[in-house]
PDB file of C-alpha atoms in Angstrom:
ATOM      1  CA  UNK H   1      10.824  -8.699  30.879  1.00 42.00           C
ATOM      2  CA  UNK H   2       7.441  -6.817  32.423  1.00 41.00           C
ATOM      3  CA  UNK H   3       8.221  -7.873  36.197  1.00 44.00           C
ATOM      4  CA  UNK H   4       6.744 -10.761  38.111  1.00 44.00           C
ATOM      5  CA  UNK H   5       3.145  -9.643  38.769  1.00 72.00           C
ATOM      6  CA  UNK H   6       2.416 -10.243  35.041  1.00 82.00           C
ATOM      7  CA  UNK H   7      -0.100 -12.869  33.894  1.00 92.00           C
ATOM      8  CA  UNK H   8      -0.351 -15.268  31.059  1.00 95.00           C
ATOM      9  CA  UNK H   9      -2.828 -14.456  28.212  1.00 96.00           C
ATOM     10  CA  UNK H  10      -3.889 -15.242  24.955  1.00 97.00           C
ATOM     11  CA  UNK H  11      -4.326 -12.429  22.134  1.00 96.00           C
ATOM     12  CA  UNK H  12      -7.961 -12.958  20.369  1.00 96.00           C
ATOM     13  CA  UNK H  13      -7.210 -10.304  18.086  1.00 95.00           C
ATOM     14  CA  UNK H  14      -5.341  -6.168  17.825  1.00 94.00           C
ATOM     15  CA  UNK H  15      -8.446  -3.587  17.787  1.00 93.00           C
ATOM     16  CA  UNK H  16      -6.238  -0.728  17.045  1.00 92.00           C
ATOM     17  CA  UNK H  17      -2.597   0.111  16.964  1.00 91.00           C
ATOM     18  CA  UNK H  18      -3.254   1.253  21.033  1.00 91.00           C
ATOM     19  CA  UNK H  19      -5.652  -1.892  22.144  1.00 93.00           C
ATOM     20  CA  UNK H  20      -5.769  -5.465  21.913  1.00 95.00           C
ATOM     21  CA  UNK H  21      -8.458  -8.145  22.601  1.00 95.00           C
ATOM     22  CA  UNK H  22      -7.208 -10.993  25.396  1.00 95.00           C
ATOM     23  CA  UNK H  23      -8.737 -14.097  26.018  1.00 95.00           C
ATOM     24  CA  UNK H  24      -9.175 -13.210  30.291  1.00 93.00           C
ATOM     25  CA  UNK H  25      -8.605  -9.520  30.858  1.00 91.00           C
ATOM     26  CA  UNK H  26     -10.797  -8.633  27.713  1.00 92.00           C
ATOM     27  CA  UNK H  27      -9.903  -5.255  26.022  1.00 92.00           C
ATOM     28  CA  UNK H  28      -6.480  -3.054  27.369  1.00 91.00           C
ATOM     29  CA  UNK H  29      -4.842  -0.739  26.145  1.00 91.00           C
ATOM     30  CA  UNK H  30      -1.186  -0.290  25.464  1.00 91.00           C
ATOM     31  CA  UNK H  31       0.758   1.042  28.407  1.00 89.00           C
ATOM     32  CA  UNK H  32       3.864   3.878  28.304  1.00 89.00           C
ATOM     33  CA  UNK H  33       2.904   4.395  24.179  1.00 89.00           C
ATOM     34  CA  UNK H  34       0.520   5.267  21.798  1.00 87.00           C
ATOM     35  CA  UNK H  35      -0.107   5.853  18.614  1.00 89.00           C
ATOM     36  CA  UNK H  36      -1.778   9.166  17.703  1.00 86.00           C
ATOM     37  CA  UNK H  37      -4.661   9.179  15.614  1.00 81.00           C
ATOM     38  CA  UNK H  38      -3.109  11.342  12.052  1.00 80.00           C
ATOM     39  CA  UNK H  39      -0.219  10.085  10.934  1.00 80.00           C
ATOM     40  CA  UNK H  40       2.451  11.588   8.749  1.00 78.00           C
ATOM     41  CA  UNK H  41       1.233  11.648   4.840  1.00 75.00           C
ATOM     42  CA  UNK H  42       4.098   9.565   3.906  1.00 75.00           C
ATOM     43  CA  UNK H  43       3.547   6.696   6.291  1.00 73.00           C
ATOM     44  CA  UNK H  44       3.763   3.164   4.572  1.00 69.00           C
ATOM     45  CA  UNK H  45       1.924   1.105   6.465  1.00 72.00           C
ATOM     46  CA  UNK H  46      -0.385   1.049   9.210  1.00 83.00           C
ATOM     47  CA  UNK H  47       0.840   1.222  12.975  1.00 89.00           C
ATOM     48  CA  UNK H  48      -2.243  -1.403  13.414  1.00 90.00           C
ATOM     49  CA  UNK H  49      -0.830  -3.617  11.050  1.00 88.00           C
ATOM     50  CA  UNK H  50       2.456  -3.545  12.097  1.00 89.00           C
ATOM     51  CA  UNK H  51       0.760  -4.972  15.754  1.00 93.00           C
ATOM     52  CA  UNK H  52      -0.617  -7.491  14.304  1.00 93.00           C
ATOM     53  CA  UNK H  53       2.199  -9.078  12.751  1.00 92.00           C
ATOM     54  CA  UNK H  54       3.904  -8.868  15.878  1.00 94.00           C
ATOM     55  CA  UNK H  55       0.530 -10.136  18.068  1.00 95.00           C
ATOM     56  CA  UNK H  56      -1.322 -12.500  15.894  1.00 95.00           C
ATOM     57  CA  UNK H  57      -4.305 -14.455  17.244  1.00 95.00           C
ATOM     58  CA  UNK H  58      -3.637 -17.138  19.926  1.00 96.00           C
ATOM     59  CA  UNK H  59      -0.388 -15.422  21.070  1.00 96.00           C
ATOM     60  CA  UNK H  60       0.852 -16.225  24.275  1.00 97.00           C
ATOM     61  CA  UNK H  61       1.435 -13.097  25.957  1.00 97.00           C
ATOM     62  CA  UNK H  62       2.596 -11.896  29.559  1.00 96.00           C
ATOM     63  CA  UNK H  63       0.840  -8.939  30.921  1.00 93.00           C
ATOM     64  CA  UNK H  64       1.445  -6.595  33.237  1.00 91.00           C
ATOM     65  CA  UNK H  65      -1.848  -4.059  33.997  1.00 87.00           C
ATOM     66  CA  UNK H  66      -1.925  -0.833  35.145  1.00 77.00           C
ATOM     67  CA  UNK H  67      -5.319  -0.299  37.065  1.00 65.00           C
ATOM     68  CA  UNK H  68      -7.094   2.642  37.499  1.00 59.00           C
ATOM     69  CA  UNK H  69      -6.339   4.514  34.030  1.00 59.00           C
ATOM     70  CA  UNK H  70      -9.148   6.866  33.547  1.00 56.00           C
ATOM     71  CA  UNK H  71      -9.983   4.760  29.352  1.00 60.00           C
ATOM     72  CA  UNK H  72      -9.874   1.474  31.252  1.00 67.00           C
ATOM     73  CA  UNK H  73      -6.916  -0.815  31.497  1.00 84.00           C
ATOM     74  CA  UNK H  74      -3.270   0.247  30.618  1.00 87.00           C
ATOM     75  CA  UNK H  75      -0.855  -3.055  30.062  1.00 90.00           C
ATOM     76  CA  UNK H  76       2.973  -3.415  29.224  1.00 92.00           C
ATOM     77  CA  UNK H  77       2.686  -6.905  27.133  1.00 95.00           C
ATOM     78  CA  UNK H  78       5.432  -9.062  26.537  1.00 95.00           C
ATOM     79  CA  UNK H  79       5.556 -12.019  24.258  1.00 96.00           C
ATOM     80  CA  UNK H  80       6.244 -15.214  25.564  1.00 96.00           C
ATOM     81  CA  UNK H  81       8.026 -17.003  23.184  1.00 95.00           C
ATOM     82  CA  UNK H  82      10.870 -14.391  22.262  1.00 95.00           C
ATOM     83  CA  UNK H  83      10.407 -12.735  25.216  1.00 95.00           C
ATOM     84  CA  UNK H  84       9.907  -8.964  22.765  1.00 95.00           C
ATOM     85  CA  UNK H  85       8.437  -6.233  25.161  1.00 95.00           C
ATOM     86  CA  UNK H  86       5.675  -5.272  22.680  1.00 95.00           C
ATOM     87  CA  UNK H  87       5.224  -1.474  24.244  1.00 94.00           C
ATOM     88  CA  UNK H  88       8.747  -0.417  23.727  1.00 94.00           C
ATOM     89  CA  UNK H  89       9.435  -2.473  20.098  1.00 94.00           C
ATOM     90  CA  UNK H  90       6.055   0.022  18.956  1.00 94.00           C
ATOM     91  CA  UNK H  91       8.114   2.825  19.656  1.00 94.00           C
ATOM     92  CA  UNK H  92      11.769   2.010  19.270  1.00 93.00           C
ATOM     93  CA  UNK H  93      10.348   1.156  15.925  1.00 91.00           C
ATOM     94  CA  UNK H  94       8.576   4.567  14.937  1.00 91.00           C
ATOM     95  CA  UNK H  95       4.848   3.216  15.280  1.00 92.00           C
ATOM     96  CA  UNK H  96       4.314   4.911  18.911  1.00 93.00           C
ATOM     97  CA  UNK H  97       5.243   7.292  20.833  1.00 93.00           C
ATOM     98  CA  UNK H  98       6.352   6.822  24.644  1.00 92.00           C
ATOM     99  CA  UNK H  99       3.576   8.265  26.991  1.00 84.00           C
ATOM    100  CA  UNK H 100       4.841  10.091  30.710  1.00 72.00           C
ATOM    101  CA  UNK H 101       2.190   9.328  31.991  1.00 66.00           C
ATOM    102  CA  UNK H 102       3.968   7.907  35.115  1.00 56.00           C
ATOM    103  CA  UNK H 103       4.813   4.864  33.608  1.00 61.00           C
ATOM    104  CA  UNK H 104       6.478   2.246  35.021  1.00 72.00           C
ATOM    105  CA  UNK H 105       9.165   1.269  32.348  1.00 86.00           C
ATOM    106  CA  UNK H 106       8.891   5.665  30.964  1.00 87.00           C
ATOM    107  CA  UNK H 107      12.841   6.187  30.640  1.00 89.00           C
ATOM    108  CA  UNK H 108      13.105   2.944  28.524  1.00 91.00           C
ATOM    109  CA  UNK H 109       9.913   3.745  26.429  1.00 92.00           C
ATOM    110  CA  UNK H 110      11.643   7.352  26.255  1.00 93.00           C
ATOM    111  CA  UNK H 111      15.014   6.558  24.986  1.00 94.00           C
ATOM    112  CA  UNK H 112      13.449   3.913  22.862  1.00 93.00           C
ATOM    113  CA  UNK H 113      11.775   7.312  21.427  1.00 94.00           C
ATOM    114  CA  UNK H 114      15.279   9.058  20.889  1.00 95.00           C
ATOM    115  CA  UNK H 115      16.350   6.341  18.757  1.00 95.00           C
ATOM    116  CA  UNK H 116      13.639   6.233  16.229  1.00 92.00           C
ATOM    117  CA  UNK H 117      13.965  10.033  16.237  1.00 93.00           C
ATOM    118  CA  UNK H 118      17.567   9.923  15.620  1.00 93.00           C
ATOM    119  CA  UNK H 119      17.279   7.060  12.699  1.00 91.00           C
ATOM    120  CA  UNK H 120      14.426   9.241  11.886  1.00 88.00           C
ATOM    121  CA  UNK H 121      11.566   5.952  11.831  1.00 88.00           C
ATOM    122  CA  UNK H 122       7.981   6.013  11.267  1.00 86.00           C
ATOM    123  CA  UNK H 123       6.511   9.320  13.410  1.00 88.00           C
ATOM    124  CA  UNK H 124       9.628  10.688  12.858  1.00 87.00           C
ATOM    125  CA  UNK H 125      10.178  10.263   9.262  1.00 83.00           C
ATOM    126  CA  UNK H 126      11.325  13.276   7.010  1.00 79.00           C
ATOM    127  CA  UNK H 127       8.128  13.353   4.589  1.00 78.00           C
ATOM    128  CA  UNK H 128      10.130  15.909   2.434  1.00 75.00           C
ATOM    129  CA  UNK H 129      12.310  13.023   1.021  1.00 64.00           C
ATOM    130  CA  UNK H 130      10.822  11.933  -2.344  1.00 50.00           C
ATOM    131  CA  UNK H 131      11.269   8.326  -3.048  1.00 48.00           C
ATOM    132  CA  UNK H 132       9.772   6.391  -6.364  1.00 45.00           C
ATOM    133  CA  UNK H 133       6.891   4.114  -5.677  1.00 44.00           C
ATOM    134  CA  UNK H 134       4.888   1.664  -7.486  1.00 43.00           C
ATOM    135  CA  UNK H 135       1.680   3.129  -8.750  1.00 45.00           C
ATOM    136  CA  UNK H 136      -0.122   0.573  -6.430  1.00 46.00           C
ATOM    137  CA  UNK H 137       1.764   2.162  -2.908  1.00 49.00           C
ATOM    138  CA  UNK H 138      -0.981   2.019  -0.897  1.00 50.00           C
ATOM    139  CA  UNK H 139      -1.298  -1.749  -0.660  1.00 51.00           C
ATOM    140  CA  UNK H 140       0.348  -3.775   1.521  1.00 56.00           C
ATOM    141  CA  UNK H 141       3.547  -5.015   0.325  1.00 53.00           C
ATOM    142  CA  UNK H 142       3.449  -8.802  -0.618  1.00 49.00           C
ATOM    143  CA  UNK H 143       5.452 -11.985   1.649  1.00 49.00           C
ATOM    144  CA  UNK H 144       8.884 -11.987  -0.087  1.00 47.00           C
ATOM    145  CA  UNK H 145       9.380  -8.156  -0.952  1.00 46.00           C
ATOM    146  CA  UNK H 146      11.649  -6.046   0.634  1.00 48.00           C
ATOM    147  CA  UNK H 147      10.038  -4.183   3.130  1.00 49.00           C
ATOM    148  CA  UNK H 148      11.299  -4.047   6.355  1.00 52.00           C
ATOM    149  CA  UNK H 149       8.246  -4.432   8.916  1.00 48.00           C
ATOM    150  CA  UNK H 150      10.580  -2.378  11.326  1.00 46.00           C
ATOM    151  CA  UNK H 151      11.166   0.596   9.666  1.00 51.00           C
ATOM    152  CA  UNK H 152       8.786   3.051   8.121  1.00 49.00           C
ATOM    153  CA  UNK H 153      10.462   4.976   5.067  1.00 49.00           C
ATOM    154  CA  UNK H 154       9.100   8.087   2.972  1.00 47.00           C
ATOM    155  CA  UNK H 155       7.464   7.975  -0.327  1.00 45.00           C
ATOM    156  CA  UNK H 156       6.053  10.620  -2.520  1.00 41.00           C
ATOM    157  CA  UNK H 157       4.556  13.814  -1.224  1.00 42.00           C
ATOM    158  CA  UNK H 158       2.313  14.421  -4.345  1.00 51.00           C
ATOM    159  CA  UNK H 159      -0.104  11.990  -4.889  1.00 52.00           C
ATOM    160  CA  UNK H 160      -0.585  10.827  -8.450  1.00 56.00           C
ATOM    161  CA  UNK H 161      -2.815  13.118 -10.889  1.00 62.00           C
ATOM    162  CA  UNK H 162      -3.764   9.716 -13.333  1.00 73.00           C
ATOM    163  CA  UNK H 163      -6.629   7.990 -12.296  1.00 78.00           C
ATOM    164  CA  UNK H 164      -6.105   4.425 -11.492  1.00 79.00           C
ATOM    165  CA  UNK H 165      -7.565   1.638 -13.740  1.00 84.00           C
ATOM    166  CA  UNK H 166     -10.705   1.150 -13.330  1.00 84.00           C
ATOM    167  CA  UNK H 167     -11.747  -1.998 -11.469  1.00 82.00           C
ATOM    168  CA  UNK H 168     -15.041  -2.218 -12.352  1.00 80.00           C
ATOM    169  CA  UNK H 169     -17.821  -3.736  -9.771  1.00 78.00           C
ATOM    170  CA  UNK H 170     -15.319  -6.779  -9.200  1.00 82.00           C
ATOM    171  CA  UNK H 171     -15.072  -6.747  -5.288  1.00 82.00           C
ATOM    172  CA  UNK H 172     -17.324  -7.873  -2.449  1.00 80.00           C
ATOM    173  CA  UNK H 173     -16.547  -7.049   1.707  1.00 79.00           C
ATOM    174  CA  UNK H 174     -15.949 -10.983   2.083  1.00 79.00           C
ATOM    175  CA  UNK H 175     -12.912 -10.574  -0.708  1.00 81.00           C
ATOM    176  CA  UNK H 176     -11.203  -8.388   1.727  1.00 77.00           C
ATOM    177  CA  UNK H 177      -8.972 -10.208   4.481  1.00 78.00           C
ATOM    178  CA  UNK H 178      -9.895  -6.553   6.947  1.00 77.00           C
ATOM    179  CA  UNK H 179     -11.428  -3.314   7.022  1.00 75.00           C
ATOM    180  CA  UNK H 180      -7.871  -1.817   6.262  1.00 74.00           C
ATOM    181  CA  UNK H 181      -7.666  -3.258   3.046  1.00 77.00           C
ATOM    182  CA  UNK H 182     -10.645  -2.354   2.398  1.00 77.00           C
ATOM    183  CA  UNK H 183     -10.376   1.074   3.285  1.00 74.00           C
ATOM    184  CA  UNK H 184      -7.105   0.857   0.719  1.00 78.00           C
ATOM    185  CA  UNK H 185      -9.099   0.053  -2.239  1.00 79.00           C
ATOM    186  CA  UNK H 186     -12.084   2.805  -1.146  1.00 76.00           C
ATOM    187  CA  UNK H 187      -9.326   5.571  -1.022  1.00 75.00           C
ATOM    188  CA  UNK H 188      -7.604   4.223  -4.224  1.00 78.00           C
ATOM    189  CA  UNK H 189     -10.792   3.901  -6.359  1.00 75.00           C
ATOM    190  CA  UNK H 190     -13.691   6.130  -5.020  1.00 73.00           C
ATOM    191  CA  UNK H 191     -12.487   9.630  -5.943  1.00 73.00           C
ATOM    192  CA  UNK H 192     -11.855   8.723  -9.387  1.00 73.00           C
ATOM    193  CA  UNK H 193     -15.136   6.082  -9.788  1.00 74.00           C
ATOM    194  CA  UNK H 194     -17.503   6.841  -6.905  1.00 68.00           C
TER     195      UNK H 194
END
């Protein structure tokens, strides 16, 4: 639990894997983590993502602000109906890293950080370790595989030499469900197609 000053909210939507939309307090941004902007080659999935699986729209949220953060406001959010402290699952996961920034909850987000290091998740993945992957990796993984939303693994460290098929002029911006998959099929297709 965030402490009893928090408020009730309700997510409209995740901006970035560091902010979120809310229905009262408008735009904050995440509290004692963050997600840097590069992330390791072999990353699997998107930090961003990952927060929106765990904060979809119309989530009923707890938060607890911290005023007078120099990019607007900082908040630790915790979701109602589990009761999952969003800030320290990021980085007990691998998707953030804890920020000392004199935060409230700092030695939680910090040993939170120790763990991932030691299981080596996400940030702290060895990108050395060659796994095989399917020759369409950089898609999201569809409902009923086995990826683990928790856990960030390593993949290839070459990307593949053989151009992909080509799809042709097949796809229009509404047949993408976000910019992210979007982005996916630009960086799959454009170097070898324009």
């Amino acid at each position: 639990e965030t402490g009893s000053c928090a408020q009730q909210d309700k997510v409209v939507r995740v901006l970035s894997a560091n902010s979120i939309k809310l229905e009262n307090l408008g735009v904050v941004n995440l509290a004692g983590s963050y997600t840097p902007s590069r992330l390791p080659n072999c990353f699997t999935y998107t930090p961003q993502a990952h927060l929106r699986q765990l904060l979809p729209p119309k989530t009923l949220v707890q938060v607890e602000t911290q005023p007078g953060r120099p990019k607007g406001t900082e908040a630790f959010i915790t979701r109602e109906r589990d009761g999952l402290f969003v800030n320290e699952q990021l980085v007990r996961g691998g998707w953030a890293k804890a920020s000392v920034r004199g935060a409230e909850y700092t030695e939680r987000l910090l040993e939170g950080q120790k763990q991932a290091q030691r299981e080596k998740l996400g940030l702290w993945v060895d990108c050395s370790v060659q796994q095989e992957v399917a020759d369409d990796d950089q898609f999201e993984p569809l409902a009923g595989s086995s990826f683990e939303y928790n856990k960030v693994t390593a993949v290839r460290s070459e990307p593949s030499l053989e151009p992909p098929k080509n799809p042709g002029d097949t796809k229009n911006c509404a047949d993408f469900a976000d910019w992210e998959e979007s982005n996916r099929f630009f960086v799959k297709y454009y170097p070898f197609y324009g």
